[in-house]
Amino acid sequence: MTEVLEIEGVDHRYGSLTALDRVDLTISAGECVALLGPNGAGKTTLVGLATGLLAVQTGRVQVCAGDPRRAATRRHLGVVQQSMGFPTTATVAELVRGAAVRAGRAAAAAGPVLAEIGIADLARRRAGKLSGGQRQRLALAMALVGDPDLLLLDEPTVGLDIAARRTFWQTLAARRDAGVGVVLTTHIVEEAAAVADRVVVLHRGRVVAADTPTGLTARLPDRTITARTVLDDAALRALPDVLSVTRDGDRVRVDTAEPERVLRRWLAADEQLADLRVEGAGLEQALFALTGEASGGEDVIDEKVGAVA
Amino acid sequence: MSTMIGTRAAPGRVPDVRVLGVEVAEGLRAILREPTALFFSVLMPVMFFALFASLFGGQPAPSGLPMAATMLATYGTFGVVSVMLLNPGISVAEDRTRGWLRVKKVSAAPIGTTIAAKVIATLPYALAVMLAISAVSLLLTGPVLGFGTWLRLVAVLLFGGLPFALLGLAVGFVASSNAAAAILNAVLFPTVIASGLWFPLEWMPTFVQNLAPLLPTYHLAQLALAQLTGGAALVHLLALLVTTAVGGFLAGLAYRNLRL
């Protein structure tokens, strides 16, 4: 197996704040890894190190067996950063052509990529006139136009509508299938789970779990029962083994590690129980169980990323 | 054990000339498509020249040359320094503020090429200022310089403007785009006046006349005037070399502390 990203024993500090603590991570060609974790987990710092934007303090970071601080190594990289800004006076086509040339490819490579991302009709529009979602697709086109071996995508779906997100995930899956390694951070956990081969959970700078999406959720014994019921919340909480009760319109959701026992008592207490559904825990719940926090859209320490030295 | 993947040719440096071409084109477009920047950097020095040349252009200067010829050197210095000091500095500050410089930093192109392109893209605009000032001078007072002398004057001003670009970059690396514009303009205008670029130093108070030799703009203007008069140029050249060294040091220091 060929590695496109190797991170070994990496610590990173901002003054007294530890952003990464002994992190090891290897990404192979053709593998898609979702990097998840709450705000401040260290996701953006990890991406910053892999892009060469941050200098390694302790440990080793290699992209395609090269140092990402070297410009030549970064020819292997395609990057979508959080809050990417563009010159407002440049057109979409000019920006993507420029990205192609910076990556060592012909400017003509821009055309097919614009079509692939679905923004060929925006080619002559200036970046200053784009919506947030269009800017995000422009960023993705610029990341792809260099035909990279490793894609580093930090919150790439922010601002995308449903159709654009679907196109994005399809594009990503196609690139992965073609042998491109992908690392992405996202707060849309369930969508990431659909395309990711592996999920790496960061919490307070440490890798607390690394597994397939199904492997991660299988670790949780919890199940979710949803139904329409005449029982109020207090009555439901009084049932044995109920962990939590939440309402969504006329439906109620009960989390439990013992669904069979709960259901027997619930059916006995409510003869009108309807629309019954029992599901395993999702990745979002697994993430919450591992970190005690919801997945964060942006890293708190993102502002600290970017010192050139 | 890692293995190099073989989806592309062995990575090397992206050809700098192609990247430089893309970066320079981007810089030129940015100036051309932003009318307010064009106004301040090109039209304002030309309008100032037209105003003062129409008032004083026919008089003899203290150097004995026609005032219009002297003003080509001094207002040329003002115009070129305005462009070279303001444009690269404000442009790099804007790129930094909006996150575009960070995009460049993670690309495969060396960031030095991007920065160099900022300066190179400014040169055509500096040349445009000189051409416009010269055209206005021709219209108002007729020819006052030989073509060879004029060419030497333009070459000296364009090369002599480079240290000001370095000083502008030093500010652009640390200040926001608005702050960079404010700082650079606050430095430019008093310096220009105190160097005798708008009015002859002989018309200025004594303390300004004493202050002028400490200013790099004064030395660039004197070096430009030396092309017209054949006067001593070495001391002014040395002063500009020192300014280049200081500007390079400050730009390097600011870059090392750059936050993207």
Coordinates of N, CA and C in Angstrom, one line a residue, chain A residues 1-4 6 51 53 64-65 71-72 74-76 79 81-82 84-91 94-95 98 101-102 104-107 126 142 146-149 304-309, chain B residues 1-5 7-15 18-19 22-23 26 29-31 33-34 95 98-111 114 255-260:
Chain A
M1 N 0.8 -1.2 0.0 CA 0.0 0.0 0.0 C 0.9 1.2 0.0
T2 N 0.5 2.3 -0.8 CA 1.3 3.5 -0.9 C 0.7 4.6 0.0
E3 N 1.6 5.2 0.8 CA 1.1 6.2 1.7 C 1.2 7.6 1.1
V4 N 0.1 8.3 1.2 CA 0.2 9.7 0.7 C 0.3 10.7 1.8
E6 N 1.8 10.7 6.0 CA 2.3 10.0 7.1 C 2.5 11.1 8.2
T51 N -0.5 20.6 5.1 CA -0.3 21.5 3.9 C 1.0 22.3 3.9
L53 N 1.6 24.7 5.9 CA 1.4 26.1 6.4 C 2.0 26.2 7.8
C64 N 3.4 12.2 0.4 CA 4.0 11.4 -0.7 C 5.5 11.4 -0.5
A65 N 5.9 11.0 0.7 CA 7.3 10.8 1.1 C 8.2 12.1 1.0
A71 N 8.0 23.4 -1.7 CA 7.0 23.7 -2.7 C 6.8 22.5 -3.6
A72 N 7.9 21.9 -4.0 CA 7.8 20.7 -4.9 C 7.0 19.6 -4.3
R74 N 4.4 20.0 -2.5 CA 3.0 20.4 -2.5 C 2.4 20.3 -3.9
R75 N 3.1 19.9 -4.9 CA 2.5 19.5 -6.2 C 1.6 18.3 -6.0
H76 N 1.8 17.5 -5.0 CA 1.0 16.3 -4.8 C -0.4 16.7 -4.1
V79 N -5.9 21.4 -1.9 CA -6.3 21.9 -0.6 C -7.5 22.8 -0.7
Q81 N -9.2 25.2 2.1 CA -9.1 25.7 3.4 C -10.4 26.3 3.9
Q82 N -10.5 26.4 5.2 CA -11.6 27.2 5.8 C -11.5 28.6 5.4
M84 N -11.6 30.4 2.6 CA -10.7 30.8 1.5 C -11.2 32.1 0.9
G85 N -10.3 33.0 0.6 CA -10.7 34.3 0.0 C -10.0 34.4 -1.4
F86 N -10.7 35.1 -2.3 CA -10.2 35.2 -3.7 C -10.1 36.7 -4.0
P87 N -9.2 37.0 -5.0 CA -9.2 38.4 -5.5 C -10.5 38.7 -6.1
T88 N -11.2 39.7 -5.7 CA -12.6 40.0 -6.2 C -12.6 40.3 -7.7
T89 N -11.5 40.8 -8.2 CA -11.5 41.2 -9.6 C -11.2 40.1 -10.6
A90 N -10.7 39.0 -10.1 CA -10.4 37.8 -11.0 C -11.6 37.0 -11.3
T91 N -11.7 36.4 -12.5 CA -12.8 35.6 -12.9 C -12.6 34.2 -12.4
E94 N -10.1 32.4 -14.7 CA -8.7 32.9 -14.4 C -8.1 32.3 -13.2
L95 N -8.9 32.2 -12.1 CA -8.4 31.6 -10.9 C -8.1 30.1 -11.0
G98 N -5.0 29.7 -13.1 CA -3.8 30.1 -12.3 C -3.5 28.9 -11.4
V101 N -1.6 26.2 -13.3 CA -0.2 26.5 -13.6 C 0.6 26.4 -12.4
R102 N 0.1 26.9 -11.2 CA 0.9 26.8 -10.0 C 1.1 25.4 -9.6
G104 N 1.7 23.1 -11.8 CA 2.6 22.5 -12.8 C 1.8 21.9 -13.9
R105 N 0.6 22.2 -14.1 CA -0.2 21.7 -15.2 C -0.5 22.8 -16.2
A106 N -1.1 22.3 -17.4 CA -1.4 23.3 -18.4 C -2.7 24.1 -17.9
A107 N -2.7 25.4 -18.3 CA -3.9 26.2 -18.0 C -5.2 25.6 -18.5
R126 N -16.8 37.2 -12.0 CA -15.7 37.6 -11.1 C -16.0 37.0 -9.7
M142 N -10.2 24.5 -7.8 CA -8.8 24.9 -7.7 C -8.0 23.8 -7.0
G146 N -5.0 20.5 -10.1 CA -3.6 20.1 -10.2 C -3.5 18.6 -10.2
D147 N -4.6 17.9 -10.3 CA -4.6 16.4 -10.3 C -3.8 15.9 -9.1
P148 N -4.2 16.2 -7.9 CA -3.4 15.9 -6.8 C -3.5 14.4 -6.4
D149 N -2.5 14.0 -5.6 CA -2.5 12.6 -5.1 C -3.1 12.6 -3.7
K304 N -5.2 30.6 15.2 CA -3.8 30.5 15.5 C -3.0 29.9 14.4
V305 N -3.7 29.2 13.5 CA -3.0 28.6 12.4 C -2.5 29.6 11.4
G306 N -1.3 29.5 10.9 CA -1.0 30.4 9.8 C 0.3 31.1 10.0
A307 N 1.0 31.0 11.2 CA 2.3 31.6 11.3 C 3.2 31.0 10.3
V308 N 3.9 31.7 9.5 CA 4.7 31.2 8.5 C 5.9 30.5 9.1
A309 N 6.5 31.1 10.1 CA 7.7 30.5 10.8 C 7.4 29.1 11.2
Chain B
M1 N 7.1 1.5 5.9 CA 8.0 2.1 4.9 C 7.1 2.7 3.8
S2 N 7.4 3.9 3.6 CA 6.5 4.5 2.6 C 7.1 4.3 1.2
T3 N 6.2 4.4 0.2 CA 6.6 4.3 -1.2 C 6.1 5.5 -1.9
M4 N 6.9 6.0 -2.9 CA 6.4 7.1 -3.7 C 5.3 6.6 -4.6
I5 N 4.3 7.4 -4.7 CA 3.3 7.0 -5.7 C 3.6 7.5 -7.1
T7 N 1.6 8.5 -9.8 CA 0.6 9.0 -10.7 C 1.0 10.2 -11.5
R8 N 2.2 10.8 -11.2 CA 2.7 11.9 -12.1 C 4.2 11.8 -12.1
A9 N 4.7 12.6 -13.0 CA 6.2 12.6 -13.2 C 6.8 13.0 -11.9
A10 N 8.1 12.6 -11.7 CA 8.8 13.0 -10.5 C 8.6 14.5 -10.2
P11 N 8.2 14.8 -9.0 CA 7.9 16.2 -8.7 C 9.2 17.1 -8.7
G12 N 9.1 18.2 -9.3 CA 10.2 19.2 -9.3 C 9.6 20.5 -9.1
R13 N 10.4 21.5 -9.3 CA 9.9 22.9 -9.1 C 9.0 23.2 -10.3
V14 N 7.9 23.8 -10.0 CA 7.0 24.3 -11.0 C 7.8 25.4 -11.7
P15 N 7.8 25.4 -13.1 CA 8.6 26.4 -13.8 C 8.3 27.8 -13.3
R18 N 6.5 30.4 -15.9 CA 5.1 30.3 -16.1 C 4.3 30.8 -14.9
V19 N 4.8 30.5 -13.7 CA 4.1 30.9 -12.5 C 4.2 32.5 -12.4
V22 N 1.7 34.1 -14.7 CA 0.3 34.0 -14.1 C 0.2 35.1 -13.0
E23 N 1.2 35.1 -12.1 CA 1.1 36.1 -11.0 C 1.1 37.5 -11.5
E26 N -2.1 38.4 -12.9 CA -3.1 38.6 -11.9 C -3.0 40.0 -11.3
R29 N -4.1 42.7 -13.8 CA -5.6 42.8 -13.9 C -6.2 43.4 -12.6
A30 N -5.6 43.1 -11.5 CA -6.2 43.7 -10.2 C -6.1 45.2 -10.2
I31 N -5.0 45.7 -10.7 CA -4.8 47.2 -10.7 C -5.8 47.8 -11.8
R33 N -8.5 46.6 -13.1 CA -10.0 46.4 -12.9 C -10.4 47.1 -11.6
E34 N -9.5 47.8 -10.9 CA -9.9 48.5 -9.7 C -9.7 50.0 -10.0
D95 N -4.4 40.7 0.0 CA -4.4 39.3 -0.2 C -4.3 38.5 1.1
R98 N -7.8 38.8 3.0 CA -8.9 38.0 2.5 C -8.5 36.5 2.5
G99 N -7.3 36.1 2.8 CA -6.9 34.7 2.8 C -6.3 34.2 1.5
W100 N -6.2 35.1 0.6 CA -5.6 34.7 -0.7 C -4.2 34.3 -0.7
L101 N -3.4 35.0 0.2 CA -2.0 34.7 0.3 C -1.8 33.3 0.9
R102 N -2.8 32.9 1.8 CA -2.7 31.6 2.4 C -2.9 30.5 1.3
V103 N -3.8 30.8 0.4 CA -4.0 29.9 -0.7 C -2.7 29.7 -1.5
K104 N -2.1 30.8 -1.8 CA -0.8 30.8 -2.5 C 0.3 30.0 -1.7
K105 N 0.2 30.2 -0.4 CA 1.3 29.6 0.4 C 1.2 28.1 0.4
V106 N 0.0 27.5 0.3 CA -0.1 26.1 0.3 C -0.1 25.5 -1.2
S107 N 0.1 26.4 -2.1 CA 0.2 25.9 -3.5 C 1.6 25.4 -3.8
A108 N 1.9 24.8 -5.0 CA 3.2 24.3 -5.3 C 4.1 25.4 -5.8
A109 N 3.6 26.6 -5.9 CA 4.5 27.7 -6.4 C 5.2 28.4 -5.2
P110 N 6.5 28.7 -5.4 CA 7.2 29.4 -4.3 C 6.6 30.7 -4.0
I111 N 6.4 31.0 -2.8 CA 5.7 32.3 -2.4 C 6.5 33.5 -2.8
T114 N 5.4 34.8 -6.0 CA 4.1 35.7 -5.9 C 4.5 37.1 -5.5
Y255 N 8.1 39.4 6.9 CA 7.6 38.1 6.3 C 7.8 37.0 7.2
R256 N 8.9 37.0 8.0 CA 9.2 35.9 8.9 C 8.2 35.9 10.0
N257 N 7.6 37.0 10.3 CA 6.6 37.1 11.4 C 5.1 37.2 10.8
L258 N 5.1 36.8 9.5 CA 3.8 36.9 8.8 C 2.8 35.9 9.4
R259 N 1.6 36.4 9.6 CA 0.5 35.5 10.0 C -0.6 35.5 8.9
L260 N -0.9 34.2 8.4 CA -1.8 34.1 7.2 C -3.1 33.7 7.7

